[in-house]
Coordinates of C-alpha atoms and ligand atoms in Angstrom, one line a residue:
X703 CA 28.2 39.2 -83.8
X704 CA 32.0 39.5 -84.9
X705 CA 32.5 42.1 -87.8
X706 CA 35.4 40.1 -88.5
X707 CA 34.7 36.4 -88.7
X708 CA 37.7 35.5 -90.8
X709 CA 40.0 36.3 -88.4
X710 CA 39.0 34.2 -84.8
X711 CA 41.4 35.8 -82.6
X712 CA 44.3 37.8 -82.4
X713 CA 46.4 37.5 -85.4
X714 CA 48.8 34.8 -84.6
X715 CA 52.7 35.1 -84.8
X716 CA 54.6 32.8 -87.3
X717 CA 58.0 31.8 -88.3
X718 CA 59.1 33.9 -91.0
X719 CA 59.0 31.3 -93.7
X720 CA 55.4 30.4 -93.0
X721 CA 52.8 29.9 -95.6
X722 CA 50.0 30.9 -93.0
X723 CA 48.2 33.6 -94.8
X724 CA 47.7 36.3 -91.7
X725 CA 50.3 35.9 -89.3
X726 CA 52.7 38.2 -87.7
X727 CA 56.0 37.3 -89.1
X728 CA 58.2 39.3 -87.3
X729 CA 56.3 41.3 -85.0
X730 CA 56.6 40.1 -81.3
X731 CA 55.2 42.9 -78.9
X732 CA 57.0 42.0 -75.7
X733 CA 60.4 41.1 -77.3
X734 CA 62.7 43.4 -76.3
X735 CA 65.4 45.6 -78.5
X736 CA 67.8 47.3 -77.1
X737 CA 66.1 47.0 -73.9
X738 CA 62.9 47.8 -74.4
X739 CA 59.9 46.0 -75.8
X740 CA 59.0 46.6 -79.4
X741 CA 55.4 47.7 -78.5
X742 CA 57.1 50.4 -76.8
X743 CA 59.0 51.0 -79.3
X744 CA 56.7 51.1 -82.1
X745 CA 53.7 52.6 -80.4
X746 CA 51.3 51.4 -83.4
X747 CA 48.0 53.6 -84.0
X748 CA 45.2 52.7 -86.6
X749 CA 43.5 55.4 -87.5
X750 CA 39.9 55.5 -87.7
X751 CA 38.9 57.6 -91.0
X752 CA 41.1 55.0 -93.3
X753 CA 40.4 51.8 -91.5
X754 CA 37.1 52.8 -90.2
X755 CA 35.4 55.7 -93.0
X756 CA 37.6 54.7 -96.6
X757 CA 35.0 53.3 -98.6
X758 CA 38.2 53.5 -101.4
X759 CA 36.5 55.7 -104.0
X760 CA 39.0 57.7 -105.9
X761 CA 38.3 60.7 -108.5
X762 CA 37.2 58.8 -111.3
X763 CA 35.3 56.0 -109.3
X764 CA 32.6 54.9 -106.5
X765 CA 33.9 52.9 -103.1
X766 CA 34.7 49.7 -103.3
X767 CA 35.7 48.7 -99.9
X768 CA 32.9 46.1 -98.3
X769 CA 31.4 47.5 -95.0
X770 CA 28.8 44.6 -93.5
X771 CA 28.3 46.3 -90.3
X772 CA 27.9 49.7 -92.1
X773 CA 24.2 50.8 -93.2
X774 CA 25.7 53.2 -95.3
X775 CA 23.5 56.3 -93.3
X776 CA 24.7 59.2 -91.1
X777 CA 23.0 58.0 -88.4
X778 CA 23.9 58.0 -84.8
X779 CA 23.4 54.1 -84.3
X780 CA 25.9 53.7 -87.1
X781 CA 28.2 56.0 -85.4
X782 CA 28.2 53.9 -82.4
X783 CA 28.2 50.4 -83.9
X784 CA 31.7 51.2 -85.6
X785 CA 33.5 52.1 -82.5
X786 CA 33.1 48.1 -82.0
X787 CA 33.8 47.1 -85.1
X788 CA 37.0 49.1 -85.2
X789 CA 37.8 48.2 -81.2
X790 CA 37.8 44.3 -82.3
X791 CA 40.1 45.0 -85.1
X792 CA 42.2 46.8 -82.9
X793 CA 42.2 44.3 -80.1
X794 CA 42.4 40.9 -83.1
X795 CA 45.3 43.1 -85.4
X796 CA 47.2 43.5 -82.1
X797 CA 47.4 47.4 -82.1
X798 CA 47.4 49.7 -78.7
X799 CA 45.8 52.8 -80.0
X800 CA 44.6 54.9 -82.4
X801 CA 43.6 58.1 -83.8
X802 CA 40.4 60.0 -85.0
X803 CA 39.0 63.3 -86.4
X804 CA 35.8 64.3 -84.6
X805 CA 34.3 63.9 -87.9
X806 CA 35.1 59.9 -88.4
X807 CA 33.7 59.4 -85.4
X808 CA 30.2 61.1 -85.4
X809 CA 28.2 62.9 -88.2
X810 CA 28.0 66.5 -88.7
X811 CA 24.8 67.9 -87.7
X812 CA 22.5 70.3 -89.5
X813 CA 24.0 72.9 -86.9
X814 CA 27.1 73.1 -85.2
X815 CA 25.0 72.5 -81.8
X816 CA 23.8 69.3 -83.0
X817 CA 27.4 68.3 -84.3
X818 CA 28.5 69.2 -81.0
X819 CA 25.6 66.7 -79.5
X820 CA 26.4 63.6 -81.8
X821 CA 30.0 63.9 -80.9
X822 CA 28.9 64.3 -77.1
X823 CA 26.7 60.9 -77.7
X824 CA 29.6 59.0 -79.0
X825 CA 31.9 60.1 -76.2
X826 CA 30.4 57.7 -74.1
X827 CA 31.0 54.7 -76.1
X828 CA 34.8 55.5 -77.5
X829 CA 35.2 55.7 -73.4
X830 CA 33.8 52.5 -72.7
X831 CA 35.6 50.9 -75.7
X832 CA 39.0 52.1 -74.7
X833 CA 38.5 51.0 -71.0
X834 CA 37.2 47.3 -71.8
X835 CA 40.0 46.6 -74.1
X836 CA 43.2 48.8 -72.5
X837 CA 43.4 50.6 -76.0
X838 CA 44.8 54.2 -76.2
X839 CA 44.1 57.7 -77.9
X840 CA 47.5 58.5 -79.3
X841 CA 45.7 61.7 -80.7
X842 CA 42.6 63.7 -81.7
X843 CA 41.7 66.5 -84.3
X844 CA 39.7 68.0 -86.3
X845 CA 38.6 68.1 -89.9
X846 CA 38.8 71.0 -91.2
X847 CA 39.0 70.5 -94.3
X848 CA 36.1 68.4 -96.1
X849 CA 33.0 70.8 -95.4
X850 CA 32.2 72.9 -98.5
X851 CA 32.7 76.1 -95.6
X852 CA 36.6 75.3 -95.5
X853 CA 36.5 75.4 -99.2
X854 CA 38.9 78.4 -98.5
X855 CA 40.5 77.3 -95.6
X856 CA 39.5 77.3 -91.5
X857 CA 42.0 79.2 -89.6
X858 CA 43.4 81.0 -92.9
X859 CA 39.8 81.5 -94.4
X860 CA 38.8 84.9 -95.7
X861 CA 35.9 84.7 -93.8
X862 CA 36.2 85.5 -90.0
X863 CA 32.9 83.3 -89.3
X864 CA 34.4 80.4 -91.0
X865 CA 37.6 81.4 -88.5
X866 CA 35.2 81.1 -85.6
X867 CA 33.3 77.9 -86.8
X868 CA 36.6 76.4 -87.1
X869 CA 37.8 77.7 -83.5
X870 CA 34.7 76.4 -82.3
X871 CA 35.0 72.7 -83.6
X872 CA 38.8 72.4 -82.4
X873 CA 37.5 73.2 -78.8
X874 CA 35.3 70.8 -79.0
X875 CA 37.9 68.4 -80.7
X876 CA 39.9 69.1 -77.7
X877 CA 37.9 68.4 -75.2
X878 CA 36.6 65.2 -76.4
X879 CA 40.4 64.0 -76.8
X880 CA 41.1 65.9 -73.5
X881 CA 38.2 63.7 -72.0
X882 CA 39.7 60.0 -74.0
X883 CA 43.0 60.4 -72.3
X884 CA 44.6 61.4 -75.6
X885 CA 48.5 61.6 -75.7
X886 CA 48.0 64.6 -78.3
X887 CA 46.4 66.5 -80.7
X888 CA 47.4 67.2 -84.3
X889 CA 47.1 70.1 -86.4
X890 CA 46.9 69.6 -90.2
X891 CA 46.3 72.4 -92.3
X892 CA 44.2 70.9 -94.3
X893 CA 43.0 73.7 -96.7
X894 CA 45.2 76.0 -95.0
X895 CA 47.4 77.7 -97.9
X896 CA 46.3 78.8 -100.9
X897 CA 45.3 78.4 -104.9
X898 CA 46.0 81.3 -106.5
X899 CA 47.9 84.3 -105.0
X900 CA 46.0 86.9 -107.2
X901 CA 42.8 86.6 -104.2
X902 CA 45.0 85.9 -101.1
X903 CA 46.8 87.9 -98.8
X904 CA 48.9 85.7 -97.4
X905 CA 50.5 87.6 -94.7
X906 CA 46.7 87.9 -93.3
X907 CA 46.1 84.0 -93.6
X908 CA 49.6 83.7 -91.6
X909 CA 49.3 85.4 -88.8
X910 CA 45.6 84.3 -88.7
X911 CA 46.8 80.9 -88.5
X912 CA 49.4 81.7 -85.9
X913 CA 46.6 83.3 -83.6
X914 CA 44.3 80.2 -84.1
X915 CA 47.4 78.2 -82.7
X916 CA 48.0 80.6 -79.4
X917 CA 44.0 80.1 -78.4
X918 CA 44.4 76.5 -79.1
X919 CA 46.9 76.5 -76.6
X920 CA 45.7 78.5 -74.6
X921 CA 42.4 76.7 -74.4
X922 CA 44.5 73.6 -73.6
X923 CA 46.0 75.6 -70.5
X924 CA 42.6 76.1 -69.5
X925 CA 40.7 72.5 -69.6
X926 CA 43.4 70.8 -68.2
X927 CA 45.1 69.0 -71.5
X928 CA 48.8 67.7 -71.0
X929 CA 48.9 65.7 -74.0
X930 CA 51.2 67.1 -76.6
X931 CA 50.5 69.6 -79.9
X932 CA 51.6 68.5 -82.8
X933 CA 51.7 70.3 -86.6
X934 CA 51.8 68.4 -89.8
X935 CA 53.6 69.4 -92.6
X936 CA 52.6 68.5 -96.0
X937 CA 53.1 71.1 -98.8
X938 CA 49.8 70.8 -101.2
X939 CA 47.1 68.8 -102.0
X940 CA 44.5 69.8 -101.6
X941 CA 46.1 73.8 -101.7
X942 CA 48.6 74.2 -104.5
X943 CA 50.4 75.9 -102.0
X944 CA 50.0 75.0 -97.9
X945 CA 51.4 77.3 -95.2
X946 CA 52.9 74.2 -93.2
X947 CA 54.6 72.8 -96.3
X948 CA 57.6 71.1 -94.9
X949 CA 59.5 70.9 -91.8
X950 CA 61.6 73.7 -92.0
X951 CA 58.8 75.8 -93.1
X952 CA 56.7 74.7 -90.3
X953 CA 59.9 75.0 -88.0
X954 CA 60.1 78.8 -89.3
X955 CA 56.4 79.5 -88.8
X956 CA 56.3 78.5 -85.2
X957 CA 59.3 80.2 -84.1
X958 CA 58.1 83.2 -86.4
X959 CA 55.0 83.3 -83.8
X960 CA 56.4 81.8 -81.2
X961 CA 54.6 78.6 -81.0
X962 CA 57.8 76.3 -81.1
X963 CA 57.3 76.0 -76.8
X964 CA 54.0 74.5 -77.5
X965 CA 54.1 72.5 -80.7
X966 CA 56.2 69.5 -82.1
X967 CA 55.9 67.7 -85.6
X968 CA 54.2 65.1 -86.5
X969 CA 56.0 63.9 -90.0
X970 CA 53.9 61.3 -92.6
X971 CA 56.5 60.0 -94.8
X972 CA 54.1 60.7 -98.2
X973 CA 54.2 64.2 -97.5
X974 CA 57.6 64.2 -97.3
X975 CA 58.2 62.9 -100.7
X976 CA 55.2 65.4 -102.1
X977 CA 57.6 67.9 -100.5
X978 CA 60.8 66.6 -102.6
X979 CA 62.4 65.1 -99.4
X980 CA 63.2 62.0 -98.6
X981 CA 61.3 61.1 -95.2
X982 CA 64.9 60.7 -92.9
X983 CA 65.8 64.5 -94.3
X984 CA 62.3 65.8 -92.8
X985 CA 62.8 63.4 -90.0
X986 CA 66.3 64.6 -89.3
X987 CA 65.1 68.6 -89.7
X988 CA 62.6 68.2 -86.8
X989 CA 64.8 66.0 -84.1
X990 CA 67.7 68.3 -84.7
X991 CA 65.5 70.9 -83.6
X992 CA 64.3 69.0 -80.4
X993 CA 60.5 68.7 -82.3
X994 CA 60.3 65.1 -83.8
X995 CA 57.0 64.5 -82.2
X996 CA 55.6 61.4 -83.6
X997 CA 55.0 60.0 -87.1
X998 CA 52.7 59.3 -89.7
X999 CA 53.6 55.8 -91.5
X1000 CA 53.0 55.5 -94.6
X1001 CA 54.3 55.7 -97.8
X1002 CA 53.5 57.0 -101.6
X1003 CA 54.5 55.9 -105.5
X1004 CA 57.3 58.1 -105.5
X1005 CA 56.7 58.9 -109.4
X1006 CA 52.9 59.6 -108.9
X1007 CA 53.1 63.0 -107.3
X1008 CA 49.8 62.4 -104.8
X1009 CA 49.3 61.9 -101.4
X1010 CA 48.7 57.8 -102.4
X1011 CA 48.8 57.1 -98.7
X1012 CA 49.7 53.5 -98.8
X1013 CA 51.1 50.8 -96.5
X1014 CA 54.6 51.8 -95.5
X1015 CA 56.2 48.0 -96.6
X1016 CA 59.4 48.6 -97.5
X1017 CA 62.2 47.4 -94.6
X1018 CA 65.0 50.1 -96.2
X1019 CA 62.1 52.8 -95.5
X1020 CA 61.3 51.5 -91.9
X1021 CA 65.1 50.9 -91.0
X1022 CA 65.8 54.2 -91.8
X1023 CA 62.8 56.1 -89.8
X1024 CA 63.6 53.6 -87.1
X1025 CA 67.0 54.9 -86.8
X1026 CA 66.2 57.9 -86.6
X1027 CA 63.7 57.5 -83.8
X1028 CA 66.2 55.5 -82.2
X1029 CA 68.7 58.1 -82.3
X1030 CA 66.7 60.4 -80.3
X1031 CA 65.9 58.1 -77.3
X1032 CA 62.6 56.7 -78.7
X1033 CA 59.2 58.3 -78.9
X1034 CA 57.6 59.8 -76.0
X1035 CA 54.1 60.8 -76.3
X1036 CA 54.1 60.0 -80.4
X1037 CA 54.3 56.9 -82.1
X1038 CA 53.7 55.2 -85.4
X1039 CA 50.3 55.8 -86.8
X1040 CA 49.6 54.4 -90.1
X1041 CA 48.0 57.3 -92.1
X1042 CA 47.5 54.5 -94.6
X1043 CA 44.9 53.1 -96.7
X1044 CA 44.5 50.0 -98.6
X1045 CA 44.1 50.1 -102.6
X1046 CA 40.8 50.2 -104.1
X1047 CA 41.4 46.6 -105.5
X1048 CA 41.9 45.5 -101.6
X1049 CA 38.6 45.7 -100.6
X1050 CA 37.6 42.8 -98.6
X1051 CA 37.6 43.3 -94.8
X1052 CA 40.3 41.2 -94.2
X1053 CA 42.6 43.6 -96.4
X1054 CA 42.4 46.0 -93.5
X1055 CA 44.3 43.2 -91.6
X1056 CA 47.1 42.1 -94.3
X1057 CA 47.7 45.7 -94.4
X1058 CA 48.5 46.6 -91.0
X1059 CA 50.0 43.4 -90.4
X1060 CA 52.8 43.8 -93.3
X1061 CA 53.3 47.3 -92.0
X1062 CA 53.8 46.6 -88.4
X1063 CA 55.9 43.5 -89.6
X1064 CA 57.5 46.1 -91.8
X1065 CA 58.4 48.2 -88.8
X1066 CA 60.0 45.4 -86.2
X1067 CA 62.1 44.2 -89.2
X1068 CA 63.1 48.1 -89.7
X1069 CA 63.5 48.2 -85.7
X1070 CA 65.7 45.1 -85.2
X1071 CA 67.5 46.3 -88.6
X1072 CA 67.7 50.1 -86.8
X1073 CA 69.0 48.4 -83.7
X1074 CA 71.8 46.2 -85.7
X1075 CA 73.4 48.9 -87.7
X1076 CA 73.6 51.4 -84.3
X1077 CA 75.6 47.8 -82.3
X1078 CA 77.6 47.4 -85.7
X1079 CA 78.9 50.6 -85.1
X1080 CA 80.9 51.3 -88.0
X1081 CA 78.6 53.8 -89.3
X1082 CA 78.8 56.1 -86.3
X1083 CA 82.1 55.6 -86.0
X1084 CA 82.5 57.2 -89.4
X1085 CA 80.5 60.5 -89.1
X1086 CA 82.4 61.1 -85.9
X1087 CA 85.6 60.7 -87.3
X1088 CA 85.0 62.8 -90.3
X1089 CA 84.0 65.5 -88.1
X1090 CA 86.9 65.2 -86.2
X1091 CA 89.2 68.4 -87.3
X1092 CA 85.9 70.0 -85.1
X1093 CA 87.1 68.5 -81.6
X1094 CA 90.6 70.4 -82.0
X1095 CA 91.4 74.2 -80.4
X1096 CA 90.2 75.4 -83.9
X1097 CA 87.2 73.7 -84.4
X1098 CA 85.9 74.3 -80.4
X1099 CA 86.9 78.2 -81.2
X1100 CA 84.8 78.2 -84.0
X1101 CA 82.1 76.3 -82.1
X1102 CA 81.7 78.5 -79.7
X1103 CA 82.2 81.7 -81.3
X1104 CA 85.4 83.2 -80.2
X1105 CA 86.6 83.3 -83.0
X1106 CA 86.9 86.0 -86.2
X1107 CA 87.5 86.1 -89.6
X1108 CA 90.5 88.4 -89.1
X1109 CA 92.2 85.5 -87.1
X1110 CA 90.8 82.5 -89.5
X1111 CA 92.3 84.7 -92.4
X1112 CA 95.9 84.8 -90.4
X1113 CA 95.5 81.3 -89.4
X1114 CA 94.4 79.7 -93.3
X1115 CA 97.3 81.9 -94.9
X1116 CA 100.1 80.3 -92.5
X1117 CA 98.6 77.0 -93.1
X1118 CA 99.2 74.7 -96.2
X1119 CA 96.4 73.5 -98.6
X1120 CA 93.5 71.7 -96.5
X1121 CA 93.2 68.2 -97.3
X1122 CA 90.0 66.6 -97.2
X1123 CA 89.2 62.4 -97.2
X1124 CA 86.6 60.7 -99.1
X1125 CA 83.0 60.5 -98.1
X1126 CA 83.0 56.8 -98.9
X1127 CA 79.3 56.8 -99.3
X1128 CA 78.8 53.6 -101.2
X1129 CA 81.0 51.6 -98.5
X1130 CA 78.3 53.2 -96.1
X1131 CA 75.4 52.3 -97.9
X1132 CA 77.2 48.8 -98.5
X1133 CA 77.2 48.5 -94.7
X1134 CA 73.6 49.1 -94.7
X1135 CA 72.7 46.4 -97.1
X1136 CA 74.5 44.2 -94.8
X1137 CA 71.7 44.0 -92.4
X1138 CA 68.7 44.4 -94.8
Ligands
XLS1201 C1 46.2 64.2 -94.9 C2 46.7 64.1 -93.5 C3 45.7 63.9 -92.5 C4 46.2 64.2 -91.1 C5 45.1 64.3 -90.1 O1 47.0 64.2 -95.9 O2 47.7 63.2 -93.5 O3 45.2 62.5 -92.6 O4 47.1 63.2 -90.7 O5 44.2 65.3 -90.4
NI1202 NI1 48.6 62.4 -91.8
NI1203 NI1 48.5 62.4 -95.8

């Protein structure tokens, strides 16, 4: 029986202006931008503990979200009917892959041999899944973070046995996304920073952390895995104070230890803001570096301060990650997965589909919108020219460091007053309402 009655078939595509209530408005996998189809641009992922393991309970209330195909128990039978469930939502919501924590996708067991067993039995059946419908692992990981024994972190715990449990499970982890065909595996420090400073010793958790990294990779050498590490920054909550806190600092902490060979970023957009950024300023920190791995979509209520994890819906938002991604030739083995839950007033099944629908929308109107600003030109244009004074003897010298401050001190005392020409922001960002 279909977990999803509601919707027949694949969500059909609509004219923009349509009063159809589930319908792709905007969204066309196989139309091409700039070349390429937007599927391929987009890469959508669903993730499996939001769509799949979100009941919607918050701190002050029970879940909400109605489940018919879930009995509610830990059991192994449960486990398994889900992957179907979420497999025809993938398939009828039109997305190519997905992503999971070994957790989501099979219970923990009394012992970590029997948690290693129920996510062997499942194996099987994600496998299957992914072969009869052509979906994709964009990534695995762990959870490390909801057990009452990371209540002080994994890789950064105090306790060395709580180190090794944790070691232990991302093996696993790794081998089960090694065995899905995964495109990549993502570390997110869950509980891995700190609440007070008066019983930490941070330098410790640090380089604790930075050897849990170099086994991880060097475990992936071993089995076989090509699919690409990814870190992802987020700067508290749950910690009042995490280790991978934003890009730069996670950028810092992997050359620190040299892990920036074997790890890219993998940047959510409500982290960013938690972080006081804007999600273009974290996105622009890890391409610049060559690290822009792939991206969590979502978005937050900027004045709320918490990781709210909601539908990224607005097109000035999308256009602007878009552009970025753009900018850099496109994803490779990342792509857009919506780290995303609906709200706890959303709860009936077919709210998992107007959610992804008016994000992925979101995301071809931010593409095509991406796409029209980079043919208009104009803004390019600008940034290069301001940069100009750069391209002269002076500005290659400096470039290139031939240069001292001996001779820029003879050169700025024979020259007159520099002159410098407006930024002319608001005509920029007048530009950019043009296409929105
Ligand atoms: C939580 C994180 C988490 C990671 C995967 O805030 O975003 O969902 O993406 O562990
Ligand atoms: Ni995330
Ligand atoms: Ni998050």
């Amino acid at each position: 029986m279909a977990a999803f009655p509601d919707v027949p078939g694949p969500v059909p595509f609509a004219e923009p202006r349509s009063r159809t209530e589930l319908a792709f408005r905007h969204y066309r996998p196989d139309e091409p931008v700039e070349g390429k189809a937007m599927r391929d641009h987009l890469r959508f992922a669903s993730c499996y503990w939001h769509t799949m393991r979100n009941g919607l309970a918050d701190p002050f209330g029970a879940p909400t979200a109605h489940m018919p195909w879930d009995d509610g128990s830990g059991s192994l039978d449960n486990a398994k009917r889900r992957v179907g469930v979420f497999f025809e939502f993938l398939e009828k919501c039109r997305i190519d892959r997905w992503c999971f924590h070994d957790r989501d996708v099979a219970p923990e067991g009394r012992t970590l041999a029997e948690s290693h067993r129920n996510l062997d039995a499942l194996v099987p059946v994600m496998k299957q899944a992914q072969a009869s419908s052509g979906k994709t692992l964009l990534w695995g990981t762990a959870c490390l973070f909801a057990h009452p024994r990371y209540a002080s972190g994994a890789a950064t715990s105090p306790s060395v046995s709580v180190f090794a449990y944790a070691a232990a499970q991302v093996k696993k982890a790794l081998e089960v996304t090694h065995e899905l065909g995964g495109e990549g595996y993502v570390f997110w420090g869950g509980r891995e920073g700190y609440l007070s400073l008066w019983n930490t010793d941070m330098r410790r958790e640090r380089e604790h952390l930075a050897r849990f990294l170099h086994m991880a990779v060097e475990h992936k050498r071993a089995i076989g895995f090509k699919g690409q590490f990814y870190i992802e920054p987020k700067p508290r909550e749950p910690s009042v104070h995490q280790y991978d806190s934003d890009a730069a600092a996670c950028l810092a902490f992997l050359r620190e230890f040299d892990l920036l060979p074997h790890l890219k970023l993998n940047i959510e957009t409500n982290h960013a803001t938690l972080a006081g950024h804007t999600m273009e300023h974290e996105l622009t920190v890890a391409r610049d570096a060559g690290a822009l791995g792939s991206i969590d979509a979502n978005t937050g209520t900027e004045h709320c301060g918490w990781d709210t994890d909601e539908f990224p819906i607005d097109i000035r938002l999308t256009s602007k990650i878009m552009l970025i991604v753009l900018s850099m030739g496109g994803f490779t083995t990342g792509g857009l997965n919506f780290d995303a839950k609906r709200r706890r007033e959303s709860f009936e099944p077919i709210d998992l589909f107007h959610s992804h629908v008016a994000g992925m929308d979101a995301f071809a109107r931010g593409l095509k919108i991406a796409a029209a600003i980079r043919a208009d030109g104009r803004i390019a244009d600008f940034v290069a020219r301001r940069y100009r004074s750069w391209d002269s003897d002076l500005g290659r010298a400096v470039e290139a460091g031939t240069t001292s401050l001996v001779e820029l001190e003879r050169i700025a005392l024979a020259a007159p007053e520099p002159q410098l020409e407006s930024g002319r922001q608001e005509w920029l960002e007048a530009i950019v309402q043009e296409y929105l």
